Amino acid sequence: MKEYISEQLRSLILNILGDESSRVQRDHNDRALCLTSSSEEMSFCNYESFKAPLPDGIKGTIKASSRRVAYLFRQSTFQKLDEDIQEIRDNLSVALDALHLGERKKLHDYITEVKLLLEHIQAGHISSRVRDWLQAPDATINHNAACAKRHAGTGLWFINSHYFKNWAAQNNSFLWLNGFAGCGKSVLCSTVIQHTFRQRHNQADNQADVGIAFFYFAFSDESKQDESGMIWALLLQLAGQRQECQTDITHLHTLYTYGTPPVGVLLEQLRRTVQRFQHVYIFVDALDESPRYDKRDRVLETVRNMRGWHLPSLHLLVTSRDEFDIRRSLNPGPDEDVILKKDEIDRDIENFISSQLKTNQHLQKWQNFHDKIQQALSKRAQGM
């Protein structure tokens, strides 16, 4: 999305500059014509007013005085204009510094939150021997990439919706976010993950009672395309958050030291792990990036099994494109099916454009055209 907006921004600026250049030229011609006309009228008035011949001494005095008055008028006017312009520049500089400071603080706070979450889910207390045996895909890579694309305000429309609030508060809750390719599902998922982590842990008396785990399916990484990779990643993240879960994983390792547990065993281990917490929030992004005619059926079956546990502590949120096999398998209820609409996505895009126009140093020289730029880019976005 950023690349698209940048390309459109360059094109729009060139168009605006061309229009502005033409307008300036027209204004220049109009002013020249006006000055010529005014000069002629002034000459006529001067002629009519001074038809009677004057002595050379008086005429010279009048001309010199007129030049001095005109010069003083021009000098004082330009000096006042310079002072006004400088004052505007100073005020604008202060305002921009304040904006940049605010944006930098928001960015610093957000980066700190991401770091805290990653530290929270890391399995540092699990032995390297067990972690090597697990060979769980690293979902934090995808999470960091999605967070890097986020800007302040992204996804607030969803976080403030009744869908999300009900999902976060109700027991045994499920939610499916679905939309077309490129509409920002992964960025929205990362935003919801960070928000949930912040809210749940601010409210929990004992942070060990709240578990957070996530997984991002990816076309580009074969280890992130099947159900076993998803289960391993979720298990490892949750195990790092509670001592009893670490003990469970170590025990599983002793049972299958020289092999890999069957998927059924892994899924049962995940169920027991979820039961160790008062609340567990699991996020699975991009179900559609599991190959449809190869691994996706088993992934969808695993998600159905997790929903079938009916555990009060489990809150499960998944995202994907709205594809027939996924919809048929998930079979969401009316309050579990969130279709990402163009208007809501465009709202995030408008916020992103506004943020870039305010904070990007390279765009400050086009400040007079910011409104036109935002309107044009927002109109062309079409949810992308």
PDB file of C-alpha atoms in Angstrom, residues 86-355:
ATOM      1  CA  GLN A  86       8.964  35.121   8.982  1.00  0.00           C
ATOM      2  CA  GLU A  87       6.368  34.979  11.772  1.00  0.00           C
ATOM      3  CA  ILE A  88       4.369  32.392   9.834  1.00  0.00           C
ATOM      4  CA  ARG A  89       7.530  30.351   9.242  1.00  0.00           C
ATOM      5  CA  ASP A  90       8.437  30.474  12.933  1.00  0.00           C
ATOM      6  CA  ASN A  91       4.948  29.416  14.019  1.00  0.00           C
ATOM      7  CA  LEU A  92       4.876  26.649  11.434  1.00  0.00           C
ATOM      8  CA  SER A  93       8.286  25.403  12.533  1.00  0.00           C
ATOM      9  CA  VAL A  94       7.149  25.202  16.160  1.00  0.00           C
ATOM     10  CA  ALA A  95       3.963  23.392  15.146  1.00  0.00           C
ATOM     11  CA  LEU A  96       5.856  20.893  12.987  1.00  0.00           C
ATOM     12  CA  ASP A  97       8.376  20.252  15.761  1.00  0.00           C
ATOM     13  CA  ALA A  98       5.503  19.518  18.149  1.00  0.00           C
ATOM     14  CA  LEU A  99       3.874  17.185  15.631  1.00  0.00           C
ATOM     15  CA  HIS A 100       7.123  15.355  14.972  1.00  0.00           C
ATOM     16  CA  LEU A 101       7.801  15.002  18.696  1.00  0.00           C
ATOM     17  CA  GLY A 102       4.327  13.578  19.240  1.00  0.00           C
ATOM     18  CA  GLU A 103       4.678  11.138  16.357  1.00  0.00           C
ATOM     19  CA  ARG A 104       8.128  10.045  17.538  1.00  0.00           C
ATOM     20  CA  LYS A 105       6.764   9.414  21.044  1.00  0.00           C
ATOM     21  CA  LYS A 106       3.878   7.357  19.645  1.00  0.00           C
ATOM     22  CA  LEU A 107       6.295   5.359  17.507  1.00  0.00           C
ATOM     23  CA  HIS A 108       8.653   4.801  20.451  1.00  0.00           C
ATOM     24  CA  ASP A 109       5.768   3.661  22.670  1.00  0.00           C
ATOM     25  CA  TYR A 110       4.502   1.288  19.994  1.00  0.00           C
ATOM     26  CA  ILE A 111       7.953  -0.222  19.401  1.00  0.00           C
ATOM     27  CA  THR A 112       8.296  -0.701  23.155  1.00  0.00           C
ATOM     28  CA  GLU A 113       4.949  -2.528  23.243  1.00  0.00           C
ATOM     29  CA  VAL A 114       5.970  -4.817  20.383  1.00  0.00           C
ATOM     30  CA  LYS A 115       9.220  -5.608  22.188  1.00  0.00           C
ATOM     31  CA  LEU A 116       7.349  -6.386  25.416  1.00  0.00           C
ATOM     32  CA  LEU A 117       5.005  -8.759  23.596  1.00  0.00           C
ATOM     33  CA  LEU A 118       7.871 -10.603  21.918  1.00  0.00           C
ATOM     34  CA  GLU A 119       9.626 -10.929  25.259  1.00  0.00           C
ATOM     35  CA  HIS A 120       6.376 -12.192  26.775  1.00  0.00           C
ATOM     36  CA  ILE A 121       5.944 -15.038  24.282  1.00  0.00           C
ATOM     37  CA  GLN A 122       9.582 -16.058  24.002  1.00  0.00           C
ATOM     38  CA  ALA A 123      10.426 -19.504  25.299  1.00  0.00           C
ATOM     39  CA  GLY A 124      13.641 -18.457  26.988  1.00  0.00           C
ATOM     40  CA  HIS A 125      13.073 -20.736  29.967  1.00  0.00           C
ATOM     41  CA  ILE A 126      12.696 -23.805  27.770  1.00  0.00           C
ATOM     42  CA  SER A 127      15.962 -25.614  27.135  1.00  0.00           C
ATOM     43  CA  SER A 128      17.590 -25.152  23.749  1.00  0.00           C
ATOM     44  CA  ARG A 129      17.491 -28.937  23.352  1.00  0.00           C
ATOM     45  CA  VAL A 130      13.694 -28.946  23.589  1.00  0.00           C
ATOM     46  CA  ARG A 131      13.357 -25.871  21.354  1.00  0.00           C
ATOM     47  CA  ASP A 132      15.551 -27.467  18.709  1.00  0.00           C
ATOM     48  CA  TRP A 133      13.409 -30.585  18.906  1.00  0.00           C
ATOM     49  CA  LEU A 134      10.225 -28.558  18.461  1.00  0.00           C
ATOM     50  CA  GLN A 135      11.516 -26.720  15.371  1.00  0.00           C
ATOM     51  CA  ALA A 136       8.585 -24.334  15.597  1.00  0.00           C
ATOM     52  CA  PRO A 137       8.351 -21.685  12.852  1.00  0.00           C
ATOM     53  CA  ASP A 138       9.191 -18.181  14.057  1.00  0.00           C
ATOM     54  CA  ALA A 139       5.935 -16.228  13.806  1.00  0.00           C
ATOM     55  CA  THR A 140       7.551 -13.101  15.255  1.00  0.00           C
ATOM     56  CA  ILE A 141       9.197 -12.403  11.879  1.00  0.00           C
ATOM     57  CA  ASN A 142       5.797 -11.976  10.238  1.00  0.00           C
ATOM     58  CA  HIS A 143       4.456 -10.057  13.218  1.00  0.00           C
ATOM     59  CA  ASN A 144       7.321  -7.563  13.085  1.00  0.00           C
ATOM     60  CA  ALA A 145       6.841  -7.116   9.330  1.00  0.00           C
ATOM     61  CA  ALA A 146       3.122  -6.425   9.783  1.00  0.00           C
ATOM     62  CA  CYS A 147       3.759  -4.026  12.671  1.00  0.00           C
ATOM     63  CA  ALA A 148       6.265  -2.101  10.550  1.00  0.00           C
ATOM     64  CA  LYS A 149       3.498  -1.323   8.040  1.00  0.00           C
ATOM     65  CA  ARG A 150       1.180  -0.021  10.709  1.00  0.00           C
ATOM     66  CA  HIS A 151       0.708   3.654  11.555  1.00  0.00           C
ATOM     67  CA  ALA A 152      -1.023   5.381  14.448  1.00  0.00           C
ATOM     68  CA  GLY A 153      -4.780   4.960  14.293  1.00  0.00           C
ATOM     69  CA  THR A 154      -4.822   1.856  12.099  1.00  0.00           C
ATOM     70  CA  GLY A 155      -7.701  -0.466  12.948  1.00  0.00           C
ATOM     71  CA  LEU A 156      -9.347   1.715  15.585  1.00  0.00           C
ATOM     72  CA  TRP A 157     -12.671   1.312  13.794  1.00  0.00           C
ATOM     73  CA  PHE A 158     -12.451  -2.451  14.428  1.00  0.00           C
ATOM     74  CA  ILE A 159     -11.074  -2.273  17.976  1.00  0.00           C
ATOM     75  CA  ASN A 160     -13.999  -0.011  18.901  1.00  0.00           C
ATOM     76  CA  SER A 161     -16.567  -2.240  17.185  1.00  0.00           C
ATOM     77  CA  HIS A 162     -19.027  -4.441  19.069  1.00  0.00           C
ATOM     78  CA  TYR A 163     -17.611  -7.471  17.207  1.00  0.00           C
ATOM     79  CA  PHE A 164     -14.197  -7.128  18.796  1.00  0.00           C
ATOM     80  CA  LYS A 165     -15.427  -6.019  22.219  1.00  0.00           C
ATOM     81  CA  ASN A 166     -17.737  -9.022  22.467  1.00  0.00           C
ATOM     82  CA  TRP A 167     -15.004 -11.364  21.277  1.00  0.00           C
ATOM     83  CA  ALA A 168     -12.541 -10.082  23.888  1.00  0.00           C
ATOM     84  CA  ALA A 169     -15.049 -10.262  26.744  1.00  0.00           C
ATOM     85  CA  GLN A 170     -17.075 -13.409  26.074  1.00  0.00           C
ATOM     86  CA  ASN A 171     -15.978 -16.942  26.919  1.00  0.00           C
ATOM     87  CA  ASN A 172     -15.241 -19.442  24.151  1.00  0.00           C
ATOM     88  CA  SER A 173     -15.352 -16.698  21.506  1.00  0.00           C
ATOM     89  CA  PHE A 174     -14.540 -16.899  17.799  1.00  0.00           C
ATOM     90  CA  LEU A 175     -14.123 -14.243  15.115  1.00  0.00           C
ATOM     91  CA  TRP A 176     -13.313 -14.426  11.402  1.00  0.00           C
ATOM     92  CA  LEU A 177     -11.993 -11.306   9.649  1.00  0.00           C
ATOM     93  CA  ASN A 178     -12.282 -11.712   5.902  1.00  0.00           C
ATOM     94  CA  GLY A 179     -11.608  -9.449   2.935  1.00  0.00           C
ATOM     95  CA  PHE A 180     -10.026  -9.239  -0.496  1.00  0.00           C
ATOM     96  CA  ALA A 181      -6.291  -9.490  -1.151  1.00  0.00           C
ATOM     97  CA  GLY A 182      -4.296  -6.391  -0.267  1.00  0.00           C
ATOM     98  CA  CYS A 183      -6.887  -4.830   2.048  1.00  0.00           C
ATOM     99  CA  GLY A 184      -4.567  -4.916   5.085  1.00  0.00           C
ATOM    100  CA  LYS A 185      -5.763  -7.996   6.993  1.00  0.00           C
ATOM    101  CA  SER A 186      -2.296  -8.847   8.350  1.00  0.00           C
ATOM    102  CA  VAL A 187      -1.653  -5.279   9.503  1.00  0.00           C
ATOM    103  CA  LEU A 188      -5.061  -5.239  11.179  1.00  0.00           C
ATOM    104  CA  CYS A 189      -4.308  -8.598  12.808  1.00  0.00           C
ATOM    105  CA  SER A 190      -1.002  -7.303  14.213  1.00  0.00           C
ATOM    106  CA  THR A 191      -2.789  -4.205  15.525  1.00  0.00           C
ATOM    107  CA  VAL A 192      -5.385  -6.338  17.309  1.00  0.00           C
ATOM    108  CA  ILE A 193      -2.660  -8.573  18.771  1.00  0.00           C
ATOM    109  CA  GLN A 194      -0.823  -5.583  20.244  1.00  0.00           C
ATOM    110  CA  HIS A 195      -4.033  -4.008  21.554  1.00  0.00           C
ATOM    111  CA  THR A 196      -5.152  -7.262  23.179  1.00  0.00           C
ATOM    112  CA  PHE A 197      -1.761  -7.763  24.805  1.00  0.00           C
ATOM    113  CA  ARG A 198      -1.805  -4.240  26.235  1.00  0.00           C
ATOM    114  CA  GLN A 199      -5.414  -4.346  27.452  1.00  0.00           C
ATOM    115  CA  ARG A 200      -5.427  -7.835  28.939  1.00  0.00           C
ATOM    116  CA  HIS A 201      -2.171  -7.386  30.798  1.00  0.00           C
ATOM    117  CA  ASN A 202      -3.103  -3.987  32.147  1.00  0.00           C
ATOM    118  CA  GLN A 203      -6.260  -5.520  33.588  1.00  0.00           C
ATOM    119  CA  ALA A 204      -4.891  -8.836  34.841  1.00  0.00           C
ATOM    120  CA  ASP A 205      -3.874  -9.091  38.491  1.00  0.00           C
ATOM    121  CA  ASN A 206      -1.634 -12.008  37.601  1.00  0.00           C
ATOM    122  CA  GLN A 207      -0.182 -11.705  34.098  1.00  0.00           C
ATOM    123  CA  ALA A 208       0.596 -15.426  34.043  1.00  0.00           C
ATOM    124  CA  ASP A 209      -3.165 -16.051  33.918  1.00  0.00           C
ATOM    125  CA  VAL A 210      -3.433 -14.494  30.447  1.00  0.00           C
ATOM    126  CA  GLY A 211      -1.864 -16.180  27.427  1.00  0.00           C
ATOM    127  CA  ILE A 212      -1.233 -14.615  23.998  1.00  0.00           C
ATOM    128  CA  ALA A 213      -0.187 -16.614  20.934  1.00  0.00           C
ATOM    129  CA  PHE A 214      -0.264 -15.999  17.196  1.00  0.00           C
ATOM    130  CA  PHE A 215       0.650 -17.526  13.861  1.00  0.00           C
ATOM    131  CA  TYR A 216       0.925 -16.113  10.339  1.00  0.00           C
ATOM    132  CA  PHE A 217       0.510 -18.445   7.389  1.00  0.00           C
ATOM    133  CA  ALA A 218       2.716 -17.438   4.456  1.00  0.00           C
ATOM    134  CA  PHE A 219       3.021 -18.425   0.798  1.00  0.00           C
ATOM    135  CA  SER A 220       6.714 -17.548   0.971  1.00  0.00           C
ATOM    136  CA  ASP A 221       7.630 -19.931   3.815  1.00  0.00           C
ATOM    137  CA  GLU A 222       6.833 -23.637   3.520  1.00  0.00           C
ATOM    138  CA  SER A 223       7.180 -24.146   7.280  1.00  0.00           C
ATOM    139  CA  LYS A 224       4.243 -21.756   7.745  1.00  0.00           C
ATOM    140  CA  GLN A 225       1.736 -23.521   5.524  1.00  0.00           C
ATOM    141  CA  ASP A 226       0.483 -26.558   7.470  1.00  0.00           C
ATOM    142  CA  GLU A 227      -1.298 -27.349  10.721  1.00  0.00           C
ATOM    143  CA  SER A 228       1.721 -28.835  12.513  1.00  0.00           C
ATOM    144  CA  GLY A 229       3.752 -25.638  12.088  1.00  0.00           C
ATOM    145  CA  MET A 230       0.844 -23.630  13.487  1.00  0.00           C
ATOM    146  CA  ILE A 231       0.390 -25.915  16.504  1.00  0.00           C
ATOM    147  CA  TRP A 232       4.130 -26.033  17.277  1.00  0.00           C
ATOM    148  CA  ALA A 233       4.381 -22.236  17.166  1.00  0.00           C
ATOM    149  CA  LEU A 234       1.335 -21.730  19.403  1.00  0.00           C
ATOM    150  CA  LEU A 235       2.566 -24.342  21.888  1.00  0.00           C
ATOM    151  CA  LEU A 236       6.034 -22.851  22.146  1.00  0.00           C
ATOM    152  CA  GLN A 237       4.728 -19.309  22.646  1.00  0.00           C
ATOM    153  CA  LEU A 238       2.262 -20.307  25.362  1.00  0.00           C
ATOM    154  CA  ALA A 239       4.796 -22.551  27.079  1.00  0.00           C
ATOM    155  CA  GLY A 240       7.105 -19.583  27.534  1.00  0.00           C
ATOM    156  CA  GLN A 241       4.417 -17.750  29.514  1.00  0.00           C
ATOM    157  CA  ARG A 242       3.663 -20.255  32.279  1.00  0.00           C
ATOM    158  CA  GLN A 243       5.876 -22.632  34.235  1.00  0.00           C
ATOM    159  CA  GLU A 244       3.458 -25.573  34.164  1.00  0.00           C
ATOM    160  CA  CYS A 245       3.318 -25.368  30.376  1.00  0.00           C
ATOM    161  CA  GLN A 246       7.096 -25.562  30.165  1.00  0.00           C
ATOM    162  CA  THR A 247       6.999 -28.715  32.274  1.00  0.00           C
ATOM    163  CA  ASP A 248       4.365 -30.189  29.946  1.00  0.00           C
ATOM    164  CA  ILE A 249       6.489 -29.507  26.859  1.00  0.00           C
ATOM    165  CA  THR A 250       9.560 -31.028  28.484  1.00  0.00           C
ATOM    166  CA  HIS A 251       7.552 -34.144  29.348  1.00  0.00           C
ATOM    167  CA  LEU A 252       6.318 -34.392  25.757  1.00  0.00           C
ATOM    168  CA  HIS A 253       9.922 -34.240  24.608  1.00  0.00           C
ATOM    169  CA  THR A 254      10.872 -37.192  26.798  1.00  0.00           C
ATOM    170  CA  LEU A 255       8.085 -39.248  25.208  1.00  0.00           C
ATOM    171  CA  TYR A 256       9.121 -38.417  21.636  1.00  0.00           C
ATOM    172  CA  THR A 257      12.825 -37.648  21.952  1.00  0.00           C
ATOM    173  CA  TYR A 258      13.764 -39.340  18.700  1.00  0.00           C
ATOM    174  CA  GLY A 259      10.693 -38.534  16.680  1.00  0.00           C
ATOM    175  CA  THR A 260       7.848 -36.138  16.025  1.00  0.00           C
ATOM    176  CA  PRO A 261       4.537 -36.474  17.875  1.00  0.00           C
ATOM    177  CA  PRO A 262       1.461 -37.097  15.702  1.00  0.00           C
ATOM    178  CA  VAL A 263      -0.712 -34.058  14.986  1.00  0.00           C
ATOM    179  CA  GLY A 264      -3.430 -35.480  17.235  1.00  0.00           C
ATOM    180  CA  VAL A 265      -1.011 -35.592  20.168  1.00  0.00           C
ATOM    181  CA  LEU A 266       0.140 -32.030  19.456  1.00  0.00           C
ATOM    182  CA  LEU A 267      -3.434 -30.780  19.311  1.00  0.00           C
ATOM    183  CA  GLU A 268      -4.292 -32.453  22.606  1.00  0.00           C
ATOM    184  CA  GLN A 269      -1.192 -30.907  24.165  1.00  0.00           C
ATOM    185  CA  LEU A 270      -2.334 -27.486  22.918  1.00  0.00           C
ATOM    186  CA  ARG A 271      -5.773 -28.038  24.462  1.00  0.00           C
ATOM    187  CA  ARG A 272      -4.235 -28.865  27.865  1.00  0.00           C
ATOM    188  CA  THR A 273      -1.965 -25.841  27.567  1.00  0.00           C
ATOM    189  CA  VAL A 274      -4.914 -23.516  26.921  1.00  0.00           C
ATOM    190  CA  GLN A 275      -6.620 -24.889  30.024  1.00  0.00           C
ATOM    191  CA  ARG A 276      -3.660 -23.771  32.144  1.00  0.00           C
ATOM    192  CA  PHE A 277      -4.711 -20.126  31.682  1.00  0.00           C
ATOM    193  CA  GLN A 278      -7.761 -18.162  32.731  1.00  0.00           C
ATOM    194  CA  HIS A 279      -7.799 -16.564  29.282  1.00  0.00           C
ATOM    195  CA  VAL A 280      -5.916 -17.405  26.105  1.00  0.00           C
ATOM    196  CA  TYR A 281      -6.079 -15.194  23.012  1.00  0.00           C
ATOM    197  CA  ILE A 282      -4.995 -16.987  19.839  1.00  0.00           C
ATOM    198  CA  PHE A 283      -4.633 -15.192  16.503  1.00  0.00           C
ATOM    199  CA  VAL A 284      -4.161 -16.998  13.189  1.00  0.00           C
ATOM    200  CA  ASP A 285      -3.587 -14.830  10.118  1.00  0.00           C
ATOM    201  CA  ALA A 286      -3.995 -15.665   6.418  1.00  0.00           C
ATOM    202  CA  LEU A 287      -5.603 -19.110   6.410  1.00  0.00           C
ATOM    203  CA  ASP A 288      -5.844 -18.733   2.629  1.00  0.00           C
ATOM    204  CA  GLU A 289      -2.031 -18.816   2.359  1.00  0.00           C
ATOM    205  CA  SER A 290      -2.090 -22.490   3.232  1.00  0.00           C
ATOM    206  CA  PRO A 291      -2.167 -24.247  -0.191  1.00  0.00           C
ATOM    207  CA  ARG A 292      -5.768 -25.068  -1.015  1.00  0.00           C
ATOM    208  CA  TYR A 293      -5.387 -28.482  -2.648  1.00  0.00           C
ATOM    209  CA  ASP A 294      -2.541 -29.677  -0.456  1.00  0.00           C
ATOM    210  CA  LYS A 295      -2.569 -28.610   3.196  1.00  0.00           C
ATOM    211  CA  ARG A 296      -5.478 -26.255   3.751  1.00  0.00           C
ATOM    212  CA  ASP A 297      -8.095 -28.913   4.488  1.00  0.00           C
ATOM    213  CA  ARG A 298      -6.065 -30.148   7.460  1.00  0.00           C
ATOM    214  CA  VAL A 299      -5.509 -26.593   8.675  1.00  0.00           C
ATOM    215  CA  LEU A 300      -9.243 -25.881   8.556  1.00  0.00           C
ATOM    216  CA  GLU A 301      -9.974 -29.165  10.305  1.00  0.00           C
ATOM    217  CA  THR A 302      -7.561 -28.185  13.086  1.00  0.00           C
ATOM    218  CA  VAL A 303      -9.320 -24.843  13.517  1.00  0.00           C
ATOM    219  CA  ARG A 304     -12.685 -26.646  13.692  1.00  0.00           C
ATOM    220  CA  ASN A 305     -11.291 -28.991  16.342  1.00  0.00           C
ATOM    221  CA  MET A 306     -10.050 -26.062  18.418  1.00  0.00           C
ATOM    222  CA  ARG A 307     -13.484 -24.459  18.287  1.00  0.00           C
ATOM    223  CA  GLY A 308     -14.979 -27.815  19.232  1.00  0.00           C
ATOM    224  CA  TRP A 309     -13.149 -27.808  22.565  1.00  0.00           C
ATOM    225  CA  HIS A 310     -15.706 -25.296  23.886  1.00  0.00           C
ATOM    226  CA  LEU A 311     -13.180 -24.028  26.412  1.00  0.00           C
ATOM    227  CA  PRO A 312     -14.411 -20.901  28.256  1.00  0.00           C
ATOM    228  CA  SER A 313     -10.841 -19.578  28.398  1.00  0.00           C
ATOM    229  CA  LEU A 314     -10.241 -19.683  24.621  1.00  0.00           C
ATOM    230  CA  HIS A 315     -10.643 -16.618  22.387  1.00  0.00           C
ATOM    231  CA  LEU A 316      -9.801 -17.490  18.768  1.00  0.00           C
ATOM    232  CA  LEU A 317      -9.510 -14.942  15.938  1.00  0.00           C
ATOM    233  CA  VAL A 318      -8.597 -15.882  12.355  1.00  0.00           C
ATOM    234  CA  THR A 319      -8.220 -13.892   9.124  1.00  0.00           C
ATOM    235  CA  SER A 320      -8.301 -14.836   5.451  1.00  0.00           C
ATOM    236  CA  ARG A 321      -9.758 -14.016   2.087  1.00  0.00           C
ATOM    237  CA  ASP A 322     -13.418 -14.902   1.771  1.00  0.00           C
ATOM    238  CA  GLU A 323     -13.023 -18.163  -0.151  1.00  0.00           C
ATOM    239  CA  PHE A 324     -15.711 -20.813  -0.483  1.00  0.00           C
ATOM    240  CA  ASP A 325     -13.918 -23.693   1.235  1.00  0.00           C
ATOM    241  CA  ILE A 326     -12.866 -21.509   4.169  1.00  0.00           C
ATOM    242  CA  ARG A 327     -16.349 -20.077   4.688  1.00  0.00           C
ATOM    243  CA  ARG A 328     -17.920 -23.525   4.451  1.00  0.00           C
ATOM    244  CA  SER A 329     -15.487 -24.966   6.995  1.00  0.00           C
ATOM    245  CA  LEU A 330     -15.627 -22.110   9.511  1.00  0.00           C
ATOM    246  CA  ASN A 331     -19.394 -21.664   9.165  1.00  0.00           C
ATOM    247  CA  PRO A 332     -19.358 -18.480  11.274  1.00  0.00           C
ATOM    248  CA  GLY A 333     -22.384 -17.120  13.094  1.00  0.00           C
ATOM    249  CA  PRO A 334     -23.709 -13.602  12.384  1.00  0.00           C
ATOM    250  CA  ASP A 335     -21.584 -12.050  15.138  1.00  0.00           C
ATOM    251  CA  GLU A 336     -18.502 -14.077  14.171  1.00  0.00           C
ATOM    252  CA  ASP A 337     -18.273 -12.993  10.523  1.00  0.00           C
ATOM    253  CA  VAL A 338     -16.549  -9.610  10.015  1.00  0.00           C
ATOM    254  CA  ILE A 339     -16.330  -8.600   6.364  1.00  0.00           C
ATOM    255  CA  LEU A 340     -13.740  -5.864   5.847  1.00  0.00           C
ATOM    256  CA  LYS A 341     -15.544  -3.149   3.910  1.00  0.00           C
ATOM    257  CA  LYS A 342     -14.023  -0.637   1.545  1.00  0.00           C
ATOM    258  CA  ASP A 343     -15.180   2.393   3.557  1.00  0.00           C
ATOM    259  CA  GLU A 344     -13.508   1.121   6.727  1.00  0.00           C
ATOM    260  CA  ILE A 345     -10.285   0.277   4.909  1.00  0.00           C
ATOM    261  CA  ASP A 346     -10.276   3.653   3.143  1.00  0.00           C
ATOM    262  CA  ARG A 347     -10.551   5.281   6.573  1.00  0.00           C
ATOM    263  CA  ASP A 348      -7.252   3.648   7.577  1.00  0.00           C
ATOM    264  CA  ILE A 349      -5.700   4.668   4.246  1.00  0.00           C
ATOM    265  CA  GLU A 350      -6.792   8.286   4.768  1.00  0.00           C
ATOM    266  CA  ASN A 351      -5.248   8.246   8.249  1.00  0.00           C
ATOM    267  CA  PHE A 352      -2.013   6.877   6.807  1.00  0.00           C
ATOM    268  CA  ILE A 353      -1.885   9.557   4.081  1.00  0.00           C
ATOM    269  CA  SER A 354      -2.624  12.292   6.624  1.00  0.00           C
ATOM    270  CA  SER A 355       0.119  10.989   8.909  1.00  0.00           C
TER     271      SER A 355
END
